[in-house]
Amino acid sequence: MRIDKFLAHMGFGTRKEVRKLLKARKVEVNGVVVKDPGYNLNVDTDKVIVKGEEVKYKPFVYFMLNKPKGYVSATVDRRYPTVVDLVPVHRKIFPVGRLDIDTEGLLILTDDGQLAHHLTSPKKEVEKEYYFELDKPLEEEDFSKIKTGIRLEDNYLTKPARLLGKVGDKHGTIVITEGKYHQVKRMFLALGKTVVYLKRIRIGGLILDNKLSPGEYRELTPEEILVLKNS
Ligand code: URA
C-alpha cells in the first residue's frame, strides 16, 4: 500500500495533509525517514512511526456512538445532519442498521461490511434491546402478546420478543431480534400505546457505554469487537 494512502486510512488527514506530514520529515519506516508519498509499504511487516509513535495497520475501524435525536442513520441526507457527521474520521464508515431520527442510543459505525451484515441479517437473530417510555401504562396481556408475536398494521407477525418491565409502569425495555421499519413503535401501537421516548441500549453482547452523552462516540475495544462478532 502507498504510504500516503496508508496514513490517510489510519486517520492522519486527507492525502494532501498527509503529504505535508511526509515533507516535514515526521514519518519513519523501519527507522528511516520517508518523504515520498508513493513509497510502497508492506502493512504487515514494516514498522511505521509518525511523530515518534508507532502506527499499526487496522483493516477496519469500529465506533460506538450514542446517537442523539435529530440525526438520520445514513451517510448523506439532503435535509438533516447524519450520524456520520458526528464521527469525523478519514474512513468511509457507515451506520450498522438504522435508528429513527427521534431515537437515541447505541449505534455502531464501521467500514466492515461483513460485521454489519452479521448484525443486521434477520437470519442471525442478534438481540437488540431498547429502553422505552409510553403514553400509557403496561398491561398484563402486553407481555404475553410480545412474547408470542404481534400482528402489525400491515399484517406482519413479529418474531417472539421479550418485554421487561412492570404492569402499571409506563417504561421498560424490550428485546427484539429483527429490525423492521419503526418496529418497536409499531409493536406498541398495535397494543394501543404510543412510544414517547426510545433509546437502544444493547446490540448482542455490546452495551452502550453510559459515559457517552448523546452525540459522543468512542472506538470499540478489541474485546468489544470480538463480542459483536460472536453475538
Ligand atoms: N424501533 C423503532 O420503532 N424505532 C427505532 O429507531 C428502532 C426500533
PDB file of C-alpha atoms and ligand atoms in Angstrom:
ATOM      1  CA  MET A   1       0.000   0.000   0.000  1.00  0.00           C
ATOM      2  CA  ARG A   2       1.242   3.524  -0.801  1.00  0.00           C
ATOM      3  CA  ILE A   3       2.297   5.311   2.368  1.00  0.00           C
ATOM      4  CA  ASP A   4       0.067   8.340   1.667  1.00  0.00           C
ATOM      5  CA  LYS A   5      -2.948   6.046   1.346  1.00  0.00           C
ATOM      6  CA  PHE A   6      -1.970   4.148   4.490  1.00  0.00           C
ATOM      7  CA  LEU A   7      -1.617   7.320   6.563  1.00  0.00           C
ATOM      8  CA  ALA A   8      -4.871   8.805   5.272  1.00  0.00           C
ATOM      9  CA  HIS A   9      -6.559   5.485   6.044  1.00  0.00           C
ATOM     10  CA  MET A  10      -5.146   5.488   9.586  1.00  0.00           C
ATOM     11  CA  GLY A  11      -6.661   8.892  10.287  1.00  0.00           C
ATOM     12  CA  PHE A  12      -3.808  11.333   9.597  1.00  0.00           C
ATOM     13  CA  GLY A  13      -5.924  13.528   7.338  1.00  0.00           C
ATOM     14  CA  THR A  14      -6.503  13.894   3.639  1.00  0.00           C
ATOM     15  CA  ARG A  15      -3.869  12.803   1.124  1.00  0.00           C
ATOM     16  CA  LYS A  16      -2.835  16.473   0.899  1.00  0.00           C
ATOM     17  CA  GLU A  17      -2.408  16.769   4.665  1.00  0.00           C
ATOM     18  CA  VAL A  18      -0.504  13.507   4.736  1.00  0.00           C
ATOM     19  CA  ARG A  19       1.900  14.779   2.062  1.00  0.00           C
ATOM     20  CA  LYS A  20       2.695  17.760   4.269  1.00  0.00           C
ATOM     21  CA  LEU A  21       3.442  15.398   7.130  1.00  0.00           C
ATOM     22  CA  LEU A  22       5.836  13.421   4.944  1.00  0.00           C
ATOM     23  CA  LYS A  23       7.515  16.567   3.645  1.00  0.00           C
ATOM     24  CA  ALA A  24       8.009  17.735   7.238  1.00  0.00           C
ATOM     25  CA  ARG A  25      10.034  14.526   7.882  1.00  0.00           C
ATOM     26  CA  LYS A  26       7.569  13.300  10.523  1.00  0.00           C
ATOM     27  CA  VAL A  27       7.294   9.776   9.162  1.00  0.00           C
ATOM     28  CA  GLU A  28       9.743   6.908   9.528  1.00  0.00           C
ATOM     29  CA  VAL A  29       9.593   3.423   8.080  1.00  0.00           C
ATOM     30  CA  ASN A  30      11.851   0.849   9.732  1.00  0.00           C
ATOM     31  CA  GLY A  31      13.912   3.629  11.251  1.00  0.00           C
ATOM     32  CA  VAL A  32      14.400   5.648   8.054  1.00  0.00           C
ATOM     33  CA  VAL A  33      12.646   8.953   7.256  1.00  0.00           C
ATOM     34  CA  VAL A  34      10.323   8.610   4.261  1.00  0.00           C
ATOM     35  CA  LYS A  35       9.251  11.685   2.284  1.00  0.00           C
ATOM     36  CA  ASP A  36       7.939  10.097  -0.891  1.00  0.00           C
ATOM     37  CA  PRO A  37       4.091   9.801  -0.836  1.00  0.00           C
ATOM     38  CA  GLY A  38       4.354   6.957  -3.353  1.00  0.00           C
ATOM     39  CA  TYR A  39       6.590   4.860  -1.096  1.00  0.00           C
ATOM     40  CA  ASN A  40       5.334   1.299  -1.127  1.00  0.00           C
ATOM     41  CA  LEU A  41       4.628  -0.152   2.277  1.00  0.00           C
ATOM     42  CA  ASN A  42       4.175  -3.697   3.451  1.00  0.00           C
ATOM     43  CA  VAL A  43       1.450  -3.080   6.046  1.00  0.00           C
ATOM     44  CA  ASP A  44       2.077  -6.422   7.762  1.00  0.00           C
ATOM     45  CA  THR A  45       5.835  -6.209   8.279  1.00  0.00           C
ATOM     46  CA  ASP A  46       7.003  -2.573   8.005  1.00  0.00           C
ATOM     47  CA  LYS A  47       7.206  -0.543  11.200  1.00  0.00           C
ATOM     48  CA  VAL A  48       5.758   2.935  10.688  1.00  0.00           C
ATOM     49  CA  ILE A  49       6.442   5.720  13.185  1.00  0.00           C
ATOM     50  CA  VAL A  50       4.658   9.076  12.954  1.00  0.00           C
ATOM     51  CA  LYS A  51       5.898  11.854  15.242  1.00  0.00           C
ATOM     52  CA  GLY A  52       7.599   9.255  17.408  1.00  0.00           C
ATOM     53  CA  GLU A  53       4.605   6.924  17.765  1.00  0.00           C
ATOM     54  CA  GLU A  54       4.106   3.595  16.083  1.00  0.00           C
ATOM     55  CA  VAL A  55       1.072   3.329  13.795  1.00  0.00           C
ATOM     56  CA  LYS A  56      -0.368  -0.163  13.437  1.00  0.00           C
ATOM     57  CA  TYR A  57      -2.431  -1.058  10.394  1.00  0.00           C
ATOM     58  CA  LYS A  58      -6.166  -1.502  11.018  1.00  0.00           C
ATOM     59  CA  PRO A  59      -8.062  -3.105   8.162  1.00  0.00           C
ATOM     60  CA  PHE A  60     -11.340  -1.876   9.663  1.00  0.00           C
ATOM     61  CA  VAL A  61     -12.475   0.677  12.222  1.00  0.00           C
ATOM     62  CA  TYR A  62     -15.356   0.345  14.694  1.00  0.00           C
ATOM     63  CA  PHE A  63     -17.062   3.121  16.662  1.00  0.00           C
ATOM     64  CA  MET A  64     -19.823   3.198  19.236  1.00  0.00           C
ATOM     65  CA  LEU A  65     -21.977   6.336  19.016  1.00  0.00           C
ATOM     66  CA  ASN A  66     -24.627   7.471  21.459  1.00  0.00           C
ATOM     67  CA  LYS A  67     -26.955   8.772  18.769  1.00  0.00           C
ATOM     68  CA  PRO A  68     -28.775  11.958  19.686  1.00  0.00           C
ATOM     69  CA  LYS A  69     -32.189  12.984  18.365  1.00  0.00           C
ATOM     70  CA  GLY A  70     -32.268  14.956  15.124  1.00  0.00           C
ATOM     71  CA  TYR A  71     -29.714  12.875  13.202  1.00  0.00           C
ATOM     72  CA  VAL A  72     -30.533  10.395  10.459  1.00  0.00           C
ATOM     73  CA  SER A  73     -28.898   6.973  10.268  1.00  0.00           C
ATOM     74  CA  ALA A  74     -27.387   7.456   6.820  1.00  0.00           C
ATOM     75  CA  THR A  75     -24.133   8.598   5.243  1.00  0.00           C
ATOM     76  CA  VAL A  76     -25.700  11.505   3.327  1.00  0.00           C
ATOM     77  CA  ASP A  77     -29.007  13.320   3.579  1.00  0.00           C
ATOM     78  CA  ARG A  78     -30.309  16.462   1.921  1.00  0.00           C
ATOM     79  CA  ARG A  79     -32.390  17.688   4.846  1.00  0.00           C
ATOM     80  CA  TYR A  80     -30.896  16.523   8.106  1.00  0.00           C
ATOM     81  CA  PRO A  81     -27.430  16.038   9.602  1.00  0.00           C
ATOM     82  CA  THR A  82     -26.311  12.416   9.585  1.00  0.00           C
ATOM     83  CA  VAL A  83     -24.767  10.193  12.232  1.00  0.00           C
ATOM     84  CA  VAL A  84     -21.608  10.074  10.108  1.00  0.00           C
ATOM     85  CA  ASP A  85     -21.227  13.850  10.612  1.00  0.00           C
ATOM     86  CA  LEU A  86     -20.841  13.096  14.333  1.00  0.00           C
ATOM     87  CA  VAL A  87     -17.861  10.773  13.784  1.00  0.00           C
ATOM     88  CA  PRO A  88     -15.393  12.772  11.686  1.00  0.00           C
ATOM     89  CA  VAL A  89     -12.775  10.217  10.686  1.00  0.00           C
ATOM     90  CA  HIS A  90     -10.974   9.783   7.400  1.00  0.00           C
ATOM     91  CA  ARG A  91     -12.570   6.425   6.656  1.00  0.00           C
ATOM     92  CA  LYS A  92     -15.674   5.590   4.667  1.00  0.00           C
ATOM     93  CA  ILE A  93     -17.748   4.481   7.640  1.00  0.00           C
ATOM     94  CA  PHE A  94     -21.478   3.815   7.666  1.00  0.00           C
ATOM     95  CA  PRO A  95     -24.050   3.102  10.371  1.00  0.00           C
ATOM     96  CA  VAL A  96     -24.907  -0.530  11.106  1.00  0.00           C
ATOM     97  CA  GLY A  97     -28.679  -0.640  10.808  1.00  0.00           C
ATOM     98  CA  ARG A  98     -30.943   2.305  11.424  1.00  0.00           C
ATOM     99  CA  LEU A  99     -32.380   4.211  14.320  1.00  0.00           C
ATOM    100  CA  ASP A 100     -35.236   6.643  13.668  1.00  0.00           C
ATOM    101  CA  ILE A 101     -34.418  10.344  13.641  1.00  0.00           C
ATOM    102  CA  ASP A 102     -36.018  10.744  17.099  1.00  0.00           C
ATOM    103  CA  THR A 103     -34.455   7.575  18.590  1.00  0.00           C
ATOM    104  CA  GLU A 104     -31.332   7.825  20.732  1.00  0.00           C
ATOM    105  CA  GLY A 105     -28.695   5.368  21.798  1.00  0.00           C
ATOM    106  CA  LEU A 106     -26.300   2.709  20.633  1.00  0.00           C
ATOM    107  CA  LEU A 107     -25.276   2.854  17.007  1.00  0.00           C
ATOM    108  CA  ILE A 108     -22.204   1.201  15.549  1.00  0.00           C
ATOM    109  CA  LEU A 109     -20.323   2.865  12.715  1.00  0.00           C
ATOM    110  CA  THR A 110     -17.765   0.879  10.781  1.00  0.00           C
ATOM    111  CA  ASP A 111     -16.306   0.170   7.354  1.00  0.00           C
ATOM    112  CA  ASP A 112     -16.540  -3.598   7.963  1.00  0.00           C
ATOM    113  CA  GLY A 113     -19.368  -4.727   5.695  1.00  0.00           C
ATOM    114  CA  GLN A 114     -19.189  -8.331   6.876  1.00  0.00           C
ATOM    115  CA  LEU A 115     -19.784  -7.433  10.507  1.00  0.00           C
ATOM    116  CA  ALA A 116     -22.574  -5.045   9.516  1.00  0.00           C
ATOM    117  CA  HIS A 117     -24.270  -7.861   7.638  1.00  0.00           C
ATOM    118  CA  HIS A 118     -23.865 -10.233  10.561  1.00  0.00           C
ATOM    119  CA  LEU A 119     -25.505  -7.780  12.960  1.00  0.00           C
ATOM    120  CA  THR A 120     -28.410  -6.798  10.736  1.00  0.00           C
ATOM    121  CA  SER A 121     -29.283 -10.039   8.941  1.00  0.00           C
ATOM    122  CA  PRO A 122     -32.650 -11.282  10.275  1.00  0.00           C
ATOM    123  CA  LYS A 123     -31.364 -14.857   9.959  1.00  0.00           C
ATOM    124  CA  LYS A 124     -28.696 -14.239  12.618  1.00  0.00           C
ATOM    125  CA  GLU A 125     -31.297 -13.082  15.161  1.00  0.00           C
ATOM    126  CA  VAL A 126     -28.881 -10.803  17.022  1.00  0.00           C
ATOM    127  CA  GLU A 127     -30.691  -9.255  20.004  1.00  0.00           C
ATOM    128  CA  LYS A 128     -31.313  -5.517  20.153  1.00  0.00           C
ATOM    129  CA  GLU A 129     -32.532  -4.063  23.422  1.00  0.00           C
ATOM    130  CA  TYR A 130     -34.385  -0.751  23.718  1.00  0.00           C
ATOM    131  CA  TYR A 131     -35.419   1.343  26.674  1.00  0.00           C
ATOM    132  CA  PHE A 132     -38.858   2.846  26.032  1.00  0.00           C
ATOM    133  CA  GLU A 133     -41.322   5.265  27.578  1.00  0.00           C
ATOM    134  CA  LEU A 134     -45.010   5.092  26.707  1.00  0.00           C
ATOM    135  CA  ASP A 135     -48.036   7.354  26.929  1.00  0.00           C
ATOM    136  CA  LYS A 136     -49.990   4.638  28.807  1.00  0.00           C
ATOM    137  CA  PRO A 137     -49.077   2.034  31.425  1.00  0.00           C
ATOM    138  CA  LEU A 138     -48.104  -1.520  30.542  1.00  0.00           C
ATOM    139  CA  GLU A 139     -50.863  -4.133  30.911  1.00  0.00           C
ATOM    140  CA  GLU A 140     -50.647  -7.833  31.777  1.00  0.00           C
ATOM    141  CA  GLU A 141     -51.503  -9.014  28.257  1.00  0.00           C
ATOM    142  CA  ASP A 142     -48.775  -6.867  26.634  1.00  0.00           C
ATOM    143  CA  PHE A 143     -46.187  -9.298  27.995  1.00  0.00           C
ATOM    144  CA  SER A 144     -47.749 -12.436  26.535  1.00  0.00           C
ATOM    145  CA  LYS A 145     -48.543 -10.781  23.213  1.00  0.00           C
ATOM    146  CA  ILE A 146     -44.979  -9.546  22.756  1.00  0.00           C
ATOM    147  CA  LYS A 147     -43.710 -12.991  23.729  1.00  0.00           C
ATOM    148  CA  THR A 148     -45.754 -14.806  21.090  1.00  0.00           C
ATOM    149  CA  GLY A 149     -45.583 -12.175  18.333  1.00  0.00           C
ATOM    150  CA  ILE A 150     -47.669  -9.173  17.401  1.00  0.00           C
ATOM    151  CA  ARG A 151     -49.685  -8.662  14.244  1.00  0.00           C
ATOM    152  CA  LEU A 152     -48.689  -5.222  12.940  1.00  0.00           C
ATOM    153  CA  GLU A 153     -50.952  -2.926  10.945  1.00  0.00           C
ATOM    154  CA  ASP A 154     -49.524  -4.272   7.637  1.00  0.00           C
ATOM    155  CA  ASN A 155     -50.329  -7.841   8.779  1.00  0.00           C
ATOM    156  CA  TYR A 156     -46.680  -8.705   9.537  1.00  0.00           C
ATOM    157  CA  LEU A 157     -46.333 -11.013  12.546  1.00  0.00           C
ATOM    158  CA  THR A 158     -43.323 -10.058  14.655  1.00  0.00           C
ATOM    159  CA  LYS A 159     -40.924 -12.709  15.888  1.00  0.00           C
ATOM    160  CA  PRO A 160     -41.124 -13.589  19.583  1.00  0.00           C
ATOM    161  CA  ALA A 161     -39.633 -10.792  21.673  1.00  0.00           C
ATOM    162  CA  ARG A 162     -39.122 -10.082  25.383  1.00  0.00           C
ATOM    163  CA  LEU A 163     -40.737  -7.312  27.358  1.00  0.00           C
ATOM    164  CA  LEU A 164     -39.008  -6.412  30.611  1.00  0.00           C
ATOM    165  CA  GLY A 165     -40.911  -4.182  32.969  1.00  0.00           C
ATOM    166  CA  LYS A 166     -43.813  -3.992  35.400  1.00  0.00           C
ATOM    167  CA  VAL A 167     -47.565  -3.847  34.837  1.00  0.00           C
ATOM    168  CA  GLY A 168     -48.651  -0.284  35.550  1.00  0.00           C
ATOM    169  CA  ASP A 169     -45.320   1.306  34.594  1.00  0.00           C
ATOM    170  CA  LYS A 170     -45.027   3.497  31.545  1.00  0.00           C
ATOM    171  CA  HIS A 171     -41.441   2.431  30.867  1.00  0.00           C
ATOM    172  CA  GLY A 172     -39.376  -0.714  30.453  1.00  0.00           C
ATOM    173  CA  THR A 173     -37.097  -2.433  27.980  1.00  0.00           C
ATOM    174  CA  ILE A 174     -37.880  -4.629  25.005  1.00  0.00           C
ATOM    175  CA  VAL A 175     -35.564  -7.132  23.302  1.00  0.00           C
ATOM    176  CA  ILE A 176     -36.141  -7.865  19.614  1.00  0.00           C
ATOM    177  CA  THR A 177     -34.149  -9.881  17.090  1.00  0.00           C
ATOM    178  CA  GLU A 178     -35.292  -8.174  13.903  1.00  0.00           C
ATOM    179  CA  GLY A 179     -35.296  -4.628  12.648  1.00  0.00           C
ATOM    180  CA  LYS A 180     -38.385  -3.783  10.633  1.00  0.00           C
ATOM    181  CA  TYR A 181     -39.137  -0.134   9.928  1.00  0.00           C
ATOM    182  CA  HIS A 182     -40.290   1.612  13.168  1.00  0.00           C
ATOM    183  CA  GLN A 183     -40.591  -1.850  14.681  1.00  0.00           C
ATOM    184  CA  VAL A 184     -40.794  -1.049  18.391  1.00  0.00           C
ATOM    185  CA  LYS A 185     -43.117   1.907  17.859  1.00  0.00           C
ATOM    186  CA  ARG A 186     -45.401  -0.175  15.642  1.00  0.00           C
ATOM    187  CA  MET A 187     -45.440  -3.070  18.109  1.00  0.00           C
ATOM    188  CA  PHE A 188     -46.654  -0.785  20.887  1.00  0.00           C
ATOM    189  CA  LEU A 189     -49.080   0.948  18.559  1.00  0.00           C
ATOM    190  CA  ALA A 190     -50.631  -2.459  17.872  1.00  0.00           C
ATOM    191  CA  LEU A 191     -51.076  -2.700  21.666  1.00  0.00           C
ATOM    192  CA  GLY A 192     -52.770   0.718  21.734  1.00  0.00           C
ATOM    193  CA  LYS A 193     -49.800   2.643  23.135  1.00  0.00           C
ATOM    194  CA  THR A 194     -47.561   5.376  21.775  1.00  0.00           C
ATOM    195  CA  VAL A 195     -43.796   5.332  22.321  1.00  0.00           C
ATOM    196  CA  VAL A 196     -42.814   8.790  23.528  1.00  0.00           C
ATOM    197  CA  TYR A 197     -39.100   8.055  24.037  1.00  0.00           C
ATOM    198  CA  LEU A 198     -36.881   5.337  22.612  1.00  0.00           C
ATOM    199  CA  LYS A 199     -33.230   4.528  23.189  1.00  0.00           C
ATOM    200  CA  ARG A 200     -31.227   1.496  22.076  1.00  0.00           C
ATOM    201  CA  ILE A 201     -29.090   0.250  24.934  1.00  0.00           C
ATOM    202  CA  ARG A 202     -27.647  -3.061  23.639  1.00  0.00           C
ATOM    203  CA  ILE A 203     -26.758  -4.937  20.454  1.00  0.00           C
ATOM    204  CA  GLY A 204     -25.910  -8.604  21.035  1.00  0.00           C
ATOM    205  CA  GLY A 205     -23.382  -8.608  23.879  1.00  0.00           C
ATOM    206  CA  LEU A 206     -22.412  -4.954  23.405  1.00  0.00           C
ATOM    207  CA  ILE A 207     -23.878  -2.484  25.907  1.00  0.00           C
ATOM    208  CA  LEU A 208     -23.972   1.269  25.324  1.00  0.00           C
ATOM    209  CA  ASP A 209     -21.203   2.938  27.349  1.00  0.00           C
ATOM    210  CA  ASN A 210     -23.029   5.107  29.880  1.00  0.00           C
ATOM    211  CA  LYS A 211     -20.108   7.542  29.909  1.00  0.00           C
ATOM    212  CA  LEU A 212     -21.081   8.647  26.397  1.00  0.00           C
ATOM    213  CA  SER A 213     -23.517  11.571  26.318  1.00  0.00           C
ATOM    214  CA  PRO A 214     -25.798  11.874  23.288  1.00  0.00           C
ATOM    215  CA  GLY A 215     -23.615  12.873  20.323  1.00  0.00           C
ATOM    216  CA  GLU A 216     -20.425  11.388  21.793  1.00  0.00           C
ATOM    217  CA  TYR A 217     -18.566   8.409  20.371  1.00  0.00           C
ATOM    218  CA  ARG A 218     -15.545   6.243  21.011  1.00  0.00           C
ATOM    219  CA  GLU A 219     -13.679   3.402  19.310  1.00  0.00           C
ATOM    220  CA  LEU A 220     -14.666  -0.124  20.271  1.00  0.00           C
ATOM    221  CA  THR A 221     -12.065  -2.103  22.195  1.00  0.00           C
ATOM    222  CA  PRO A 222     -10.704  -5.337  20.623  1.00  0.00           C
ATOM    223  CA  GLU A 223     -12.766  -7.273  23.226  1.00  0.00           C
ATOM    224  CA  GLU A 224     -15.967  -5.466  22.235  1.00  0.00           C
ATOM    225  CA  ILE A 225     -15.335  -6.169  18.545  1.00  0.00           C
ATOM    226  CA  LEU A 226     -14.966  -9.836  19.398  1.00  0.00           C
ATOM    227  CA  VAL A 227     -18.178  -9.763  21.451  1.00  0.00           C
ATOM    228  CA  LEU A 228     -20.065  -8.350  18.451  1.00  0.00           C
ATOM    229  CA  LYS A 229     -18.622 -10.909  16.055  1.00  0.00           C
ATOM    230  CA  ASN A 230     -19.722 -13.670  18.435  1.00  0.00           C
ATOM    231  CA  SER A 231     -23.165 -12.186  19.109  1.00  0.00           C
TER     232      SER A 231
HETATM  233  N1  URA B   1     -37.846   0.594  16.560  1.00  0.00           N
HETATM  234  C1  URA B   1     -38.352   1.802  16.272  1.00  0.00           C
HETATM  235  O1  URA B   1     -39.561   1.979  16.244  1.00  0.00           O
HETATM  236  N2  URA B   1     -37.505   2.806  16.040  1.00  0.00           N
HETATM  237  C2  URA B   1     -36.163   2.682  16.084  1.00  0.00           C
HETATM  238  O2  URA B   1     -35.431   3.658  15.874  1.00  0.00           O
HETATM  239  C3  URA B   1     -35.645   1.416  16.390  1.00  0.00           C
HETATM  240  C4  URA B   1     -36.500   0.386  16.619  1.00  0.00           C
END
